[in-house]
Coordinates of N, CA and C in Angstrom, one line a residue:
M16 N 25.5 -37.5 -8.2 CA 25.4 -36.1 -8.9 C 25.4 -35.1 -7.9
I17 N 26.2 -34.2 -7.9 CA 26.2 -32.9 -7.0 C 25.5 -31.8 -7.7
I18 N 24.6 -31.2 -7.0 CA 23.9 -30.0 -7.5 C 24.5 -28.8 -6.9
T19 N 24.9 -27.9 -7.8 CA 25.5 -26.6 -7.4 C 24.5 -25.6 -6.8
L20 N 25.0 -24.6 -6.2 CA 24.1 -23.6 -5.6 C 23.3 -22.9 -6.7
E21 N 23.9 -22.6 -7.8 CA 23.2 -22.0 -8.8 C 22.1 -22.7 -9.4
Q22 N 22.3 -24.1 -9.6 CA 21.3 -24.9 -10.0 C 20.2 -25.0 -9.1
A23 N 20.5 -25.1 -7.8 CA 19.5 -25.1 -6.7 C 18.6 -23.9 -6.7
D24 N 19.2 -22.6 -6.9 CA 18.5 -21.5 -7.0 C 17.7 -21.4 -8.3
F25 N 18.1 -21.9 -9.3 CA 17.3 -21.9 -10.7 C 16.1 -22.8 -10.3
L26 N 16.3 -24.0 -9.8 CA 15.3 -24.8 -9.5 C 14.2 -24.2 -8.6
A27 N 14.7 -23.6 -7.6 CA 13.7 -22.9 -6.6 C 12.9 -21.9 -7.3
L28 N 13.6 -21.1 -8.2 CA 12.9 -20.1 -9.0 C 11.8 -20.6 -9.9
V29 N 12.2 -21.7 -10.5 CA 11.2 -22.4 -11.4 C 10.0 -22.9 -10.6
V30 N 10.2 -23.5 -9.5 CA 9.2 -24.0 -8.5 C 8.3 -22.8 -8.1
M31 N 8.9 -21.7 -7.8 CA 8.1 -20.6 -7.3 C 7.2 -20.1 -8.4
V32 N 7.7 -20.0 -9.6 CA 6.9 -19.5 -10.8 C 5.7 -20.5 -11.1
V33 N 6.0 -21.7 -11.0 CA 4.9 -22.7 -11.1 C 3.9 -22.6 -10.1
A34 N 4.4 -22.3 -8.9 CA 3.4 -22.1 -7.7 C 2.6 -20.9 -7.9
L35 N 2.9 -20.0 -8.8 CA 2.0 -18.9 -9.0 C 0.8 -19.0 -9.9
V36 N 0.9 -20.1 -10.6 CA -0.2 -20.5 -11.6 C -1.5 -20.8 -10.9
P37 N -1.5 -21.6 -10.0 CA -2.8 -21.9 -9.3 C -3.3 -20.8 -8.5
S38 N -2.5 -20.0 -7.9 CA -3.0 -19.0 -7.1 C -3.4 -17.8 -7.9
T39 N -2.8 -17.5 -9.1 CA -3.3 -16.5 -9.9 C -4.6 -16.9 -10.4
Y40 N -4.8 -18.2 -10.7 CA -6.1 -18.7 -11.3 C -7.2 -18.4 -10.2
R41 N -6.9 -18.7 -9.0 CA -7.9 -18.6 -7.9 C -8.3 -17.1 -7.7
V42 N -7.2 -16.2 -7.9 CA -7.4 -14.7 -7.7 C -8.4 -14.3 -8.8
L43 N -8.2 -14.8 -10.1 CA -9.1 -14.3 -11.3 C -10.4 -15.0 -11.2
Y44 N -10.5 -16.3 -10.9 CA -11.7 -17.0 -11.0 C -12.3 -17.6 -9.8
G45 N -11.8 -17.1 -8.6 CA -12.3 -17.7 -7.3 C -13.8 -17.6 -7.1
P46 N -14.3 -18.7 -6.5 CA -15.7 -18.6 -6.3 C -16.3 -17.6 -5.4
T47 N -15.4 -17.4 -4.3 CA -16.0 -16.4 -3.3 C -14.8 -15.4 -3.1
L48 N -15.3 -14.3 -2.4 CA -14.3 -13.2 -2.1 C -13.2 -13.6 -1.1
P49 N -13.5 -14.4 -0.1 CA -12.5 -14.8 0.8 C -11.4 -15.7 0.1
D50 N -11.8 -16.5 -0.9 CA -10.9 -17.3 -1.7 C -9.9 -16.4 -2.4
R51 N -10.4 -15.4 -3.0 CA -9.6 -14.5 -3.8 C -8.6 -13.7 -2.9
I52 N -9.0 -13.4 -1.6 CA -8.1 -12.6 -0.7 C -7.1 -13.6 -0.3
A53 N -7.4 -14.8 0.1 CA -6.3 -15.8 0.4 C -5.3 -16.0 -0.7
A54 N -5.9 -16.2 -1.9 CA -5.0 -16.4 -3.1 C -4.2 -15.2 -3.3
S55 N -4.7 -14.0 -3.2 CA -3.9 -12.8 -3.5 C -2.7 -12.7 -2.4
D56 N -3.0 -13.1 -1.2 CA -2.0 -13.2 -0.2 C -0.9 -14.2 -0.6
A57 N -1.3 -15.3 -1.0 CA -0.4 -16.4 -1.5 C 0.4 -15.9 -2.7
V58 N -0.1 -15.1 -3.6 CA 0.6 -14.5 -4.7 C 1.7 -13.5 -4.3
G59 N 1.2 -12.7 -3.3 CA 2.3 -11.7 -2.7 C 3.4 -12.5 -2.0
N60 N 3.0 -13.5 -1.2 CA 4.2 -14.3 -0.6 C 5.1 -14.8 -1.6
V61 N 4.5 -15.5 -2.6 CA 5.4 -16.2 -3.7 C 6.2 -15.1 -4.3
L62 N 5.7 -14.1 -4.8 CA 6.4 -13.0 -5.4 C 7.4 -12.4 -4.6
A63 N 7.3 -12.3 -3.4 CA 8.4 -11.8 -2.4 C 9.4 -12.9 -2.3
M64 N 9.1 -14.2 -2.3 CA 10.2 -15.2 -2.3 C 11.0 -15.3 -3.6
I65 N 10.2 -15.0 -4.7 CA 10.9 -15.0 -6.0 C 11.9 -13.8 -6.0
F66 N 11.6 -12.6 -5.5 CA 12.4 -11.5 -5.4 C 13.6 -11.7 -4.4
A67 N 13.3 -12.4 -3.3 CA 14.4 -12.8 -2.3 C 15.3 -13.7 -2.9
L68 N 14.8 -14.7 -3.6 CA 15.8 -15.8 -4.3 C 16.6 -15.0 -5.4
Y69 N 15.9 -14.2 -6.2 CA 16.7 -13.5 -7.3 C 17.8 -12.6 -6.6
A70 N 17.4 -11.9 -5.5 CA 18.4 -11.0 -4.8 C 19.6 -11.9 -4.3
F71 N 19.3 -13.1 -3.8 CA 20.4 -14.0 -3.4 C 21.3 -14.4 -4.5
Q72 N 20.6 -14.7 -5.5 CA 21.3 -15.2 -6.8 C 22.2 -14.1 -7.4
G73 N 21.7 -12.9 -7.5 CA 22.4 -11.7 -8.1 C 23.1 -11.0 -7.0
Q74 N 23.1 -11.3 -5.8 CA 23.8 -10.6 -4.7 C 23.4 -9.1 -4.7
S75 N 22.1 -8.8 -4.8 CA 21.6 -7.5 -4.7 C 20.8 -7.2 -3.6
I76 N 21.2 -6.3 -2.7 CA 20.5 -5.9 -1.5 C 19.3 -5.2 -1.8
F77 N 19.2 -4.5 -2.8 CA 17.9 -3.7 -3.2 C 16.8 -4.5 -3.5
L78 N 17.0 -5.7 -4.2 CA 15.9 -6.6 -4.5 C 15.4 -7.2 -3.1
M79 N 16.2 -7.4 -2.1 CA 15.8 -7.8 -0.9 C 14.9 -6.8 -0.1
D80 N 15.3 -5.6 -0.3 CA 14.3 -4.6 0.2 C 13.0 -4.6 -0.5
V81 N 13.0 -4.8 -1.7 CA 11.6 -5.0 -2.5 C 10.9 -6.2 -2.0
A82 N 11.5 -7.3 -1.7 CA 10.8 -8.5 -1.2 C 10.4 -8.1 0.1
M83 N 11.0 -7.5 1.0 CA 10.5 -7.2 2.3 C 9.3 -6.3 2.3
L84 N 9.4 -5.3 1.4 CA 8.2 -4.3 1.4 C 7.1 -4.9 0.7
L85 N 7.3 -5.8 -0.3 CA 6.1 -6.5 -0.8 C 5.5 -7.4 0.2
S86 N 6.2 -8.1 1.0 CA 5.7 -8.9 2.1 C 4.8 -8.1 3.0
I87 N 5.4 -6.9 3.5 CA 4.6 -6.1 4.3 C 3.3 -5.5 3.8
I88 N 3.4 -5.1 2.6 CA 2.2 -4.6 1.8 C 1.2 -5.7 1.7
S89 N 1.6 -6.9 1.3 CA 0.7 -7.9 1.1 C 0.0 -8.3 2.4
F90 N 0.7 -8.4 3.5 CA 0.1 -8.7 4.8 C -0.8 -7.7 5.2
V91 N -0.5 -6.5 5.1 CA -1.3 -5.4 5.7 C -2.6 -5.3 4.8
G92 N -2.4 -5.4 3.5 CA -3.6 -5.4 2.6 C -4.6 -6.6 2.9
T93 N -4.1 -7.7 3.2 CA -4.9 -8.9 3.5 C -5.7 -8.7 4.8
V94 N -5.0 -8.1 5.8 CA -5.6 -7.9 7.1 C -6.8 -6.8 6.9
I95 N -6.5 -5.7 6.1 CA -7.5 -4.7 5.9 C -8.7 -5.1 5.2
V96 N -8.4 -6.0 4.1 CA -9.6 -6.4 3.3 C -10.4 -7.5 4.2
A97 N -9.7 -8.3 5.0 CA -10.5 -9.2 5.8 C -11.2 -8.5 6.7
K98 N -10.6 -7.4 7.5 CA -11.5 -6.7 8.5 C -12.7 -6.0 7.8
Y99 N -12.5 -5.5 6.6 CA -13.6 -4.8 5.8 C -14.6 -5.8 5.5
I100 N -14.3 -7.0 5.2 CA -15.3 -8.1 4.9 C -16.0 -8.5 6.2
D101 N -15.4 -8.5 7.2 CA -15.9 -9.0 8.6 C -16.9 -7.9 9.1
T102 N -16.5 -6.7 9.2 CA -17.2 -5.7 9.8 C -17.9 -4.6 9.0
G103 N -17.4 -4.6 7.7 CA -18.1 -3.6 6.8 C -17.4 -2.2 6.8
E104 N -16.4 -2.1 7.7 CA -15.7 -0.8 7.8 C -14.2 -1.1 8.0
V105 N -13.4 -0.2 7.6 CA -11.9 -0.5 7.7 C -11.4 -0.1 9.2
L106 N -11.8 1.1 9.5 CA -11.3 1.6 10.8 C -12.2 1.1 11.9

């Protein structure tokens, strides 16, 4: 059985959407604040990958820009919140 590129893209999108479920649960009901921060970073990364896969599937360069921007914002937000938890101030 040969899997086409469209089927592989669809399967990857389904796996990414399924991967959002435990991370979203951890963000909403995490026992500690660092757990919630790590889970929100994971949600941001998975969403960026969903946008990237959807951009590849639809051949849209604009969605790839959205994926890159979401990755950058997710990373910077995680670093800022982690620094705030560690030191009590952002700057």
